[in-house]
Amino acid sequence: MSEYIVAIDLGSSKIAGMVAQKDSKGLLKILAVESEKSVGISRGLINNPSEAAHCVGRLVKKLQNRVNIEIGKIYVGRGGHTLKSAVNEVPRFFDSDTELTKEILKSLDEKNDSLELENLKAYENFEQESVLDGQVQANPLGCVCKHVVARYLLVLGKKELDDRICSCLERIPQEYAGLLTSPIAISESLITSHEKELGCAVIDFGAETTSVVVYAKNYMRHVAVVPFGGQSISKDIEDLQVTAPDAENLKKAYGNALVALETQPKTITVPESPLHGKNEHKVQTRTLATVIEARIDEILEMVCMEIDKSTYAKQLRAGIIITGGGSQLKGLSELVELKTGMKVRQGNFDHLLSDISDKQYISPTHALLMGLVNAGNEDCQVIEKETEKDLNPVAPPSKPKKKNLWGKMAESLFKDMEEEDFN
């Protein structure tokens, strides 16, 4: 292992970073994970590049100190609630039966790439099946037809999404090795080729957003982001007359996404707080679960709507994979199963790791970081270039040769001649 892959997650609640080494088989050894409280970022969109850059700068220094290397490049994920997908169709008619050559298919790709969008930008596009004379064809190269419709899945977002990320990174010494779409980087690192063929959906429960990516018949079919996440749940819990920090702690320690699982309700005593002075405040676990379930149910309603929009809701035979920090909430898998009627599994990244990697860094909270380092293929370490002096070292001075008798006589003779000339 020699190459170092460095990834940065520009999250709304925290900015996190990971350093990993990748071996010849593409397996990862995670070396370090660090984080900083997020400033200047909301719902995945940077609204204060200067403050965000300060956070990233501090984070990179932490990572450098942990692994004792100089970081020159970083992989960054683009996310945010404006991301969505749309299918674009590029038709072409022929006067007679025509064989689809590489040149014809390339011209269709170029026409798709030149599509102009108002207030949006196509950040990525993925080929879908083509339609030849009304028949679906996965591999059109070499086929003969009179009418072809090339189909593409475009991943769209606000035009300023990448601009603001670049504006942030311009303020730090490191360059970016790549900007990858966050929901896609996560899902591609989690699912198997078998699940992609059978059909599945990957749901990432983040702090301020929840993303969903749908696959079916070996193709990515739909990408969407819902503008609600774990922080929305914590905000609702504050209505139980607790502070924001207490709400977050209650959610993590006692939260349950499904009220029906609260078969033995308990009473939680909240420590002294500015809201209640020295008086203790009590919260029932069943009440807490009621608040949590109501919000998650709303989020899942929107997720299910997006899955329906993909038109493949009934073809997801491999079910649903959940990940992200919010996916660790007790009872969430059961609630997702009830809501969707599909089997659910927690995303696992163990298959990406080498035998010598420490699994302590692997957590659903680090889903994006794992997706980024898995996709990364460029060494992010600064390697000092050999200088010209190093390449052409100066030979050490040789020892002066001893003069023999004839050498001494000649030297004396030339010295006498020089003195005569000057006189």
CSV table of C-alpha atoms in Angstrom, one decimal:
chain,number,residue,atom,x,y,z
A,1,MET,CA,0.0,0.0,0.0
A,2,SER,CA,1.4,3.4,-1.0
A,3,GLU,CA,-1.3,5.7,-2.3
A,4,TYR,CA,-3.1,7.9,0.1
A,5,ILE,CA,-6.8,8.8,-0.6
A,6,VAL,CA,-8.2,11.8,1.3
A,7,ALA,CA,-11.9,12.5,1.5
A,8,ILE,CA,-13.9,15.4,2.9
A,9,ASP,CA,-17.6,15.4,3.8
A,10,LEU,CA,-19.0,18.9,3.8
A,11,GLY,CA,-21.9,18.1,6.1
A,12,SER,CA,-24.4,20.5,7.6
A,13,SER,CA,-23.8,19.4,11.2
A,14,LYS,CA,-20.1,18.6,10.9
A,15,ILE,CA,-17.3,18.5,8.4
A,16,ALA,CA,-15.5,15.2,8.5
A,17,GLY,CA,-12.4,13.8,6.8
A,18,MET,CA,-10.8,10.4,6.2
A,19,VAL,CA,-7.4,9.2,5.1
A,20,ALA,CA,-7.1,5.7,3.6
A,21,GLN,CA,-4.6,3.7,1.7
A,22,LYS,CA,-5.7,1.6,-1.2
A,23,ASP,CA,-3.9,-1.6,-2.2
A,24,SER,CA,-3.4,-3.2,-5.7
A,25,LYS,CA,-6.8,-4.9,-5.3
A,26,GLY,CA,-8.6,-1.7,-4.5
A,27,LEU,CA,-9.2,-2.6,-0.9
A,28,LEU,CA,-8.8,0.0,1.8
A,29,LYS,CA,-6.9,0.5,5.0
A,30,ILE,CA,-8.5,3.3,7.0
A,31,LEU,CA,-5.8,5.4,8.7
A,32,ALA,CA,-7.6,8.3,10.3
A,33,VAL,CA,-11.0,10.0,10.7
A,34,GLU,CA,-11.4,13.5,12.1
A,35,SER,CA,-14.2,16.1,12.3
A,36,GLU,CA,-14.9,19.7,12.9
A,37,LYS,CA,-18.2,21.4,13.8
A,38,SER,CA,-19.7,22.6,10.5
A,39,VAL,CA,-19.9,26.4,9.9
A,40,GLY,CA,-21.2,28.1,6.8
A,41,ILE,CA,-23.0,25.1,5.4
A,42,SER,CA,-26.8,24.5,5.3
A,43,ARG,CA,-28.5,21.5,3.7
A,44,GLY,CA,-25.4,20.6,1.8
A,45,LEU,CA,-25.0,24.1,0.2
A,46,ILE,CA,-22.1,26.3,1.2
A,47,ASN,CA,-23.4,29.7,2.1
A,48,ASN,CA,-20.2,31.1,3.7
A,49,PRO,CA,-17.2,29.9,1.7
A,50,SER,CA,-14.7,31.7,4.0
A,51,GLU,CA,-16.0,30.1,7.2
A,52,ALA,CA,-16.3,26.7,5.6
A,53,ALA,CA,-12.7,27.0,4.3
A,54,HIS,CA,-11.4,27.7,7.9
A,55,CYS,CA,-13.2,24.5,9.1
A,56,VAL,CA,-11.7,22.5,6.2
A,57,GLY,CA,-8.2,23.9,6.8
A,58,ARG,CA,-8.3,22.9,10.5
A,59,LEU,CA,-9.6,19.5,9.6
A,60,VAL,CA,-6.8,18.9,7.0
A,61,LYS,CA,-4.2,19.8,9.6
A,62,LYS,CA,-5.7,17.3,12.0
A,63,LEU,CA,-5.5,14.6,9.4
A,64,GLN,CA,-2.0,15.5,8.4
A,65,ASN,CA,-0.9,15.3,12.1
A,66,ARG,CA,-2.6,11.9,12.5
A,67,VAL,CA,-1.0,10.2,9.6
A,68,ASN,CA,2.2,12.2,9.3
A,69,ILE,CA,2.0,13.1,5.6
A,70,GLU,CA,1.5,16.3,3.7
A,71,ILE,CA,-1.9,16.4,2.0
A,72,GLY,CA,-2.0,18.1,-1.4
A,73,LYS,CA,-5.4,17.0,-2.8
A,74,ILE,CA,-8.8,16.0,-1.5
A,75,TYR,CA,-11.9,14.3,-2.7
A,76,VAL,CA,-15.1,16.2,-1.9
A,77,GLY,CA,-18.7,15.2,-2.1
A,78,ARG,CA,-21.4,17.4,-3.6
A,79,GLY,CA,-24.8,17.1,-2.0
A,80,GLY,CA,-27.7,19.3,-0.9
A,81,HIS,CA,-31.4,19.3,-1.2
A,82,THR,CA,-31.4,20.7,-4.8
A,83,LEU,CA,-30.0,17.5,-6.3
A,84,LYS,CA,-32.5,15.5,-8.3
A,85,SER,CA,-32.6,13.4,-11.5
A,86,ALA,CA,-34.4,13.5,-14.8
A,87,VAL,CA,-34.5,11.3,-17.9
A,88,ASN,CA,-33.4,13.0,-21.2
A,89,GLU,CA,-34.3,11.4,-24.5
A,90,VAL,CA,-32.3,12.1,-27.7
A,91,PRO,CA,-34.0,10.8,-30.9
A,92,ARG,CA,-32.6,10.3,-34.4
A,93,PHE,CA,-34.4,9.2,-37.5
A,94,PHE,CA,-32.9,7.6,-40.6
A,95,ASP,CA,-34.2,7.3,-44.2
A,96,SER,CA,-33.6,3.6,-44.2
A,97,ASP,CA,-32.3,0.8,-42.0
A,98,THR,CA,-29.0,2.0,-40.6
A,99,GLU,CA,-26.4,0.3,-38.5
A,100,LEU,CA,-25.7,2.1,-35.2
A,101,THR,CA,-21.9,2.7,-35.3
A,102,LYS,CA,-19.7,4.2,-32.6
A,103,GLU,CA,-19.8,7.5,-34.4
A,104,ILE,CA,-23.6,7.6,-34.4
A,105,LEU,CA,-23.8,6.8,-30.7
A,106,LYS,CA,-21.1,9.3,-29.9
A,107,SER,CA,-23.1,12.0,-31.7
A,108,LEU,CA,-26.1,11.1,-29.5
A,109,ASP,CA,-24.0,11.4,-26.4
A,110,GLU,CA,-22.7,14.8,-27.5
A,111,LYS,CA,-26.2,16.1,-28.1
A,112,ASN,CA,-27.2,15.0,-24.6
A,113,ASP,CA,-24.1,16.7,-23.2
A,114,SER,CA,-25.1,20.0,-24.9
A,115,LEU,CA,-28.5,20.1,-23.4
A,116,GLU,CA,-29.2,23.6,-21.9
A,117,LEU,CA,-31.0,23.8,-18.6
A,118,GLU,CA,-32.5,26.9,-17.0
A,119,ASN,CA,-31.2,27.6,-13.5
A,120,LEU,CA,-29.9,24.0,-13.2
A,121,LYS,CA,-26.7,22.2,-14.2
A,122,ALA,CA,-26.2,18.5,-15.2
A,123,TYR,CA,-23.5,17.3,-12.9
A,124,GLU,CA,-23.5,13.7,-14.1
A,125,ASN,CA,-25.3,11.6,-16.7
A,126,PHE,CA,-25.7,7.9,-16.9
A,127,GLU,CA,-26.8,5.9,-20.0
A,128,GLN,CA,-30.0,4.0,-19.9
A,129,GLU,CA,-31.4,1.5,-22.4
A,130,SER,CA,-32.0,2.8,-25.9
A,131,VAL,CA,-35.3,2.3,-27.8
A,132,LEU,CA,-34.8,1.0,-31.4
A,133,ASP,CA,-37.9,1.1,-33.6
A,134,GLY,CA,-40.0,0.8,-30.4
A,135,GLN,CA,-38.0,-2.0,-28.9
A,136,VAL,CA,-35.9,-1.6,-25.8
A,137,GLN,CA,-32.2,-2.5,-26.4
A,138,ALA,CA,-29.5,-2.4,-23.7
A,139,ASN,CA,-26.6,-2.5,-26.1
A,140,PRO,CA,-27.5,-0.7,-29.4
A,141,LEU,CA,-24.0,-0.8,-30.9
A,142,GLY,CA,-24.2,-2.7,-34.2
A,143,CYS,CA,-28.0,-2.9,-34.3
A,144,VAL,CA,-30.0,-1.9,-37.3
A,145,CYS,CA,-33.0,0.5,-37.1
A,146,LYS,CA,-34.7,3.4,-38.7
A,147,HIS,CA,-35.4,5.3,-35.5
A,148,VAL,CA,-33.3,5.3,-32.3
A,149,VAL,CA,-34.0,7.1,-29.0
A,150,ALA,CA,-31.0,7.3,-26.7
A,151,ARG,CA,-32.0,7.7,-23.1
A,152,TYR,CA,-29.9,9.2,-20.3
A,153,LEU,CA,-30.4,9.8,-16.5
A,154,LEU,CA,-29.2,13.3,-15.7
A,155,VAL,CA,-28.2,14.3,-12.2
A,156,LEU,CA,-29.2,17.9,-11.8
A,157,GLY,CA,-28.6,20.6,-9.2
A,158,LYS,CA,-28.2,24.3,-8.7
A,159,LYS,CA,-25.5,25.9,-10.8
A,160,GLU,CA,-23.8,27.4,-7.8
A,161,LEU,CA,-23.4,24.1,-6.0
A,162,ASP,CA,-19.9,23.3,-7.4
A,163,ASP,CA,-19.0,27.0,-7.7
A,164,ARG,CA,-19.3,27.5,-4.0
A,165,ILE,CA,-17.4,24.3,-3.2
A,166,CYS,CA,-14.6,25.6,-5.5
A,167,SER,CA,-14.8,29.0,-3.9
A,168,CYS,CA,-14.3,27.3,-0.5
A,169,LEU,CA,-11.4,25.1,-1.6
A,170,GLU,CA,-9.6,28.0,-3.4
A,171,ARG,CA,-8.9,29.4,0.1
A,172,ILE,CA,-6.9,26.4,1.3
A,173,PRO,CA,-3.6,25.1,0.0
A,174,GLN,CA,-5.1,21.7,-1.1
A,175,GLU,CA,-6.5,21.1,-4.6
A,176,TYR,CA,-9.5,18.9,-5.2
A,177,ALA,CA,-8.8,15.5,-6.7
A,178,GLY,CA,-12.4,15.1,-7.6
A,179,LEU,CA,-16.0,16.3,-6.9
A,180,LEU,CA,-18.3,13.4,-6.6
A,181,THR,CA,-22.1,13.4,-6.2
A,182,SER,CA,-22.6,12.3,-2.6
A,183,PRO,CA,-25.7,10.0,-2.8
A,184,ILE,CA,-24.2,8.2,-5.8
A,185,ALA,CA,-20.8,7.7,-4.2
A,186,ILE,CA,-22.5,6.2,-1.1
A,187,SER,CA,-24.8,3.9,-3.0
A,188,GLU,CA,-22.1,2.6,-5.4
A,189,SER,CA,-19.9,1.6,-2.5
A,190,LEU,CA,-22.7,-0.2,-0.7
A,191,ILE,CA,-24.6,-2.3,-3.1
A,192,THR,CA,-23.6,-5.5,-5.0
A,193,SER,CA,-23.9,-6.1,-8.7
A,194,HIS,CA,-26.6,-8.7,-7.9
A,195,GLU,CA,-28.7,-6.1,-6.0
A,196,LYS,CA,-28.3,-3.6,-8.8
A,197,GLU,CA,-29.7,-6.2,-11.2
A,198,LEU,CA,-32.5,-7.3,-9.0
A,199,GLY,CA,-33.4,-3.7,-8.1
A,200,CYS,CA,-32.9,-1.8,-4.9
A,201,ALA,CA,-33.1,1.6,-3.2
A,202,VAL,CA,-30.4,3.1,-1.0
A,203,ILE,CA,-31.6,5.6,1.6
A,204,ASP,CA,-29.0,7.8,3.4
A,205,PHE,CA,-30.4,9.4,6.5
A,206,GLY,CA,-28.3,12.5,7.0
A,207,ALA,CA,-28.4,15.5,9.4
A,208,GLU,CA,-30.4,17.9,7.3
A,209,THR,CA,-31.3,15.9,4.3
A,210,THR,CA,-32.3,12.3,3.3
A,211,SER,CA,-31.3,11.0,-0.1
A,212,VAL,CA,-32.5,8.1,-2.1
A,213,VAL,CA,-31.0,6.4,-5.1
A,214,VAL,CA,-33.0,3.7,-7.1
A,215,TYR,CA,-31.4,0.9,-9.2
A,216,ALA,CA,-33.1,-1.6,-11.4
A,217,LYS,CA,-32.0,-4.0,-14.2
A,218,ASN,CA,-28.4,-3.0,-13.7
A,219,TYR,CA,-29.1,0.8,-14.2
A,220,MET,CA,-29.3,3.7,-11.9
A,221,ARG,CA,-32.9,4.9,-12.3
A,222,HIS,CA,-33.6,7.8,-9.9
A,223,VAL,CA,-31.8,10.2,-7.6
A,224,ALA,CA,-33.5,12.5,-5.1
A,225,VAL,CA,-32.9,14.4,-1.9
A,226,VAL,CA,-35.5,15.2,0.7
A,227,PRO,CA,-34.9,18.4,2.7
A,228,PHE,CA,-35.4,16.8,6.1
A,229,GLY,CA,-33.1,14.7,8.3
A,230,GLY,CA,-31.9,14.0,11.8
A,231,GLN,CA,-31.8,17.6,12.9
A,232,SER,CA,-35.5,17.9,12.1
A,233,ILE,CA,-36.2,15.1,14.6
A,234,SER,CA,-34.1,16.8,17.2
A,235,LYS,CA,-35.9,20.0,16.6
A,236,ASP,CA,-39.3,18.3,17.2
A,237,ILE,CA,-38.0,16.8,20.5
A,238,GLU,CA,-37.2,20.3,21.8
A,239,ASP,CA,-41.0,20.8,21.9
A,240,LEU,CA,-40.9,18.4,24.9
A,241,GLN,CA,-39.4,21.4,26.8
A,242,VAL,CA,-35.8,20.4,26.5
A,243,THR,CA,-32.7,22.2,25.2
A,244,ALA,CA,-31.2,21.4,21.8
A,245,PRO,CA,-28.2,19.5,23.3
A,246,ASP,CA,-30.6,17.5,25.5
A,247,ALA,CA,-32.9,16.8,22.5
A,248,GLU,CA,-30.0,15.3,20.6
A,249,ASN,CA,-28.9,13.2,23.6
A,250,LEU,CA,-32.4,11.9,24.2
A,251,LYS,CA,-32.7,10.9,20.5
A,252,LYS,CA,-29.4,9.0,20.5
A,253,ALA,CA,-29.7,7.4,23.9
A,254,TYR,CA,-33.4,6.6,24.2
A,255,GLY,CA,-35.0,7.3,20.8
A,256,ASN,CA,-37.2,4.8,19.0
A,257,ALA,CA,-38.6,5.2,15.5
A,258,LEU,CA,-41.5,2.9,16.2
A,259,VAL,CA,-43.9,3.5,19.1
A,260,ALA,CA,-45.1,-0.1,19.0
A,261,LEU,CA,-41.6,-1.3,20.1
A,262,GLU,CA,-41.9,0.7,23.4
A,263,THR,CA,-43.5,-2.3,25.2
A,264,GLN,CA,-41.9,-1.3,28.5
A,265,PRO,CA,-42.0,2.6,28.7
A,266,LYS,CA,-39.6,4.3,31.0
A,267,THR,CA,-39.3,7.8,32.5
A,268,ILE,CA,-36.2,9.7,31.6
A,269,THR,CA,-34.9,12.3,34.0
A,270,VAL,CA,-33.3,15.3,32.2
A,271,PRO,CA,-30.5,17.0,34.2
A,272,GLU,CA,-30.7,20.6,35.3
A,273,SER,CA,-31.0,23.0,32.3
A,274,PRO,CA,-31.5,26.7,31.7
A,275,LEU,CA,-35.2,25.9,30.9
A,276,HIS,CA,-36.0,24.4,34.2
A,277,GLY,CA,-33.3,25.8,36.6
A,278,LYS,CA,-32.6,23.3,39.4
A,279,ASN,CA,-35.8,21.4,38.8
A,280,GLU,CA,-35.5,18.1,37.2
A,281,HIS,CA,-37.5,17.5,34.0
A,282,LYS,CA,-39.0,14.1,33.1
A,283,VAL,CA,-39.7,12.7,29.6
A,284,GLN,CA,-41.6,9.5,28.9
A,285,THR,CA,-39.9,7.2,26.3
A,286,ARG,CA,-43.2,6.5,24.7
A,287,THR,CA,-43.8,10.2,24.3
A,288,LEU,CA,-40.3,10.5,22.8
A,289,ALA,CA,-41.0,7.7,20.4
A,290,THR,CA,-44.3,9.3,19.3
A,291,VAL,CA,-42.5,12.5,18.4
A,292,ILE,CA,-39.8,10.7,16.5
A,293,GLU,CA,-42.1,8.3,14.6
A,294,ALA,CA,-44.2,11.2,13.4
A,295,ARG,CA,-41.3,13.0,11.8
A,296,ILE,CA,-39.7,9.9,10.3
A,297,ASP,CA,-43.0,8.8,8.9
A,298,GLU,CA,-43.2,12.2,7.1
A,299,ILE,CA,-39.7,11.8,5.7
A,300,LEU,CA,-40.5,8.3,4.5
A,301,GLU,CA,-43.7,9.5,2.9
A,302,MET,CA,-41.5,11.8,0.7
A,303,VAL,CA,-38.9,9.0,0.1
A,304,CYS,CA,-41.7,6.6,-1.1
A,305,MET,CA,-43.0,9.3,-3.4
A,306,GLU,CA,-39.5,9.6,-5.0
A,307,ILE,CA,-39.3,5.8,-5.3
A,308,ASP,CA,-42.7,5.8,-7.0
A,309,LYS,CA,-41.4,8.6,-9.4
A,310,SER,CA,-38.7,6.2,-10.6
A,311,THR,CA,-41.5,3.9,-11.9
A,312,TYR,CA,-39.6,0.9,-10.6
A,313,ALA,CA,-41.2,0.7,-7.1
A,314,LYS,CA,-42.6,-2.8,-7.8
A,315,GLN,CA,-39.3,-4.1,-9.2
A,316,LEU,CA,-37.0,-3.6,-6.2
A,317,ARG,CA,-36.6,-7.3,-5.5
A,318,ALA,CA,-33.4,-6.7,-3.4
A,319,GLY,CA,-35.3,-4.3,-1.1
A,320,ILE,CA,-33.9,-1.3,0.6
A,321,ILE,CA,-30.4,-0.5,2.0
A,322,ILE,CA,-30.3,2.2,4.7
A,323,THR,CA,-27.2,4.1,5.9
A,324,GLY,CA,-26.1,7.4,7.3
A,325,GLY,CA,-26.0,8.6,11.0
A,326,GLY,CA,-29.8,8.6,11.3
A,327,SER,CA,-30.0,5.0,10.2
A,328,GLN,CA,-28.7,3.9,13.6
A,329,LEU,CA,-31.9,5.0,15.3
A,330,LYS,CA,-33.6,2.1,17.1
A,331,GLY,CA,-36.6,0.8,15.3
A,332,LEU,CA,-35.9,2.5,12.0
A,333,SER,CA,-35.4,-0.7,9.9
A,334,GLU,CA,-38.8,-2.0,11.2
A,335,LEU,CA,-40.5,1.3,10.4
A,336,VAL,CA,-39.1,1.4,6.9
A,337,GLU,CA,-40.2,-2.2,6.3
A,338,LEU,CA,-43.7,-1.4,7.5
A,339,LYS,CA,-43.8,1.8,5.3
A,340,THR,CA,-42.5,0.3,2.1
A,341,GLY,CA,-43.4,-3.4,2.4
A,342,MET,CA,-39.8,-4.3,1.4
A,343,LYS,CA,-37.0,-6.1,3.2
A,344,VAL,CA,-34.5,-3.7,4.7
A,345,ARG,CA,-30.8,-4.1,5.5
A,346,GLN,CA,-28.2,-1.8,7.2
A,347,GLY,CA,-25.5,-0.8,4.8
A,348,ASN,CA,-22.2,-2.5,5.5
A,349,PHE,CA,-18.7,-1.4,4.3
A,350,ASP,CA,-16.7,-4.3,5.4
A,351,HIS,CA,-16.3,-5.7,1.9
A,352,LEU,CA,-14.3,-2.6,1.0
A,353,LEU,CA,-11.6,-3.2,3.7
A,354,SER,CA,-8.3,-5.0,3.5
A,355,ASP,CA,-7.5,-7.6,6.2
A,356,ILE,CA,-5.2,-5.2,8.0
A,357,SER,CA,-7.7,-2.3,8.2
A,358,ASP,CA,-9.0,-1.3,11.6
A,359,LYS,CA,-12.8,-1.5,11.6
A,360,GLN,CA,-13.2,1.0,14.4
A,361,TYR,CA,-13.5,3.8,11.8
A,362,ILE,CA,-16.4,2.1,10.0
A,363,SER,CA,-19.8,3.5,10.9
A,364,PRO,CA,-22.9,4.5,9.0
A,365,THR,CA,-22.0,8.1,10.1
A,366,HIS,CA,-19.0,7.9,7.8
A,367,ALA,CA,-21.0,6.5,4.8
A,368,LEU,CA,-20.0,9.4,2.5
A,369,LEU,CA,-16.3,9.3,3.5
A,370,MET,CA,-16.3,5.6,2.7
A,371,GLY,CA,-17.9,6.2,-0.6
A,372,LEU,CA,-15.4,8.9,-1.6
A,373,VAL,CA,-12.2,7.0,-0.6
A,374,ASN,CA,-13.6,3.9,-2.4
A,375,ALA,CA,-14.2,5.9,-5.6
A,376,GLY,CA,-10.9,7.8,-5.3
A,377,ASN,CA,-8.0,6.7,-7.5
A,378,GLU,CA,-5.5,9.5,-7.3
A,379,ASP,CA,-2.7,9.8,-4.7
A,380,CYS,CA,-3.5,12.8,-2.5
A,381,GLN,CA,-0.1,12.9,-0.7
A,382,VAL,CA,2.4,15.6,-1.6
A,383,ILE,CA,5.5,13.9,-2.9
A,384,GLU,CA,8.6,16.0,-3.0
A,385,LYS,CA,10.1,16.1,-6.5
A,386,GLU,CA,13.7,15.3,-6.9
A,387,THR,CA,15.6,18.5,-7.7
A,388,GLU,CA,18.1,18.8,-10.5
A,389,LYS,CA,20.9,18.7,-7.9
A,390,ASP,CA,19.5,15.4,-6.6
A,391,LEU,CA,19.3,14.0,-10.2
A,392,ASN,CA,22.9,15.2,-11.1
A,393,PRO,CA,24.8,15.1,-7.8
A,394,VAL,CA,28.1,17.0,-7.8
A,395,ALA,CA,31.0,14.6,-7.5
A,396,PRO,CA,33.0,15.0,-4.3
A,397,PRO,CA,36.3,16.9,-4.9
A,398,SER,CA,39.2,14.5,-5.6
A,399,LYS,CA,42.3,14.5,-3.5
A,400,PRO,CA,45.2,16.5,-5.1
A,401,LYS,CA,47.7,14.2,-6.8
A,402,LYS,CA,51.2,14.1,-5.4
A,403,LYS,CA,53.8,15.7,-7.8
A,404,ASN,CA,56.8,13.7,-8.8
A,405,LEU,CA,60.3,15.2,-9.3
A,406,TRP,CA,59.7,16.3,-12.9
A,407,GLY,CA,56.4,17.9,-11.9
A,408,LYS,CA,58.1,20.0,-9.3
A,409,MET,CA,60.9,21.1,-11.7
A,410,ALA,CA,58.3,22.1,-14.3
A,411,GLU,CA,56.3,24.0,-11.8
A,412,SER,CA,59.4,25.9,-10.7
A,413,LEU,CA,60.4,26.7,-14.3
A,414,PHE,CA,56.9,28.1,-15.2
A,415,LYS,CA,56.9,30.2,-12.0
A,416,ASP,CA,60.3,31.8,-13.0
A,417,MET,CA,59.1,32.5,-16.5
A,418,GLU,CA,55.9,34.3,-15.2
A,419,GLU,CA,58.0,36.5,-12.9
A,420,GLU,CA,60.2,37.5,-15.8
A,421,ASP,CA,57.2,38.5,-17.9
A,422,PHE,CA,55.8,40.7,-15.2
A,423,ASN,CA,59.1,42.4,-14.7
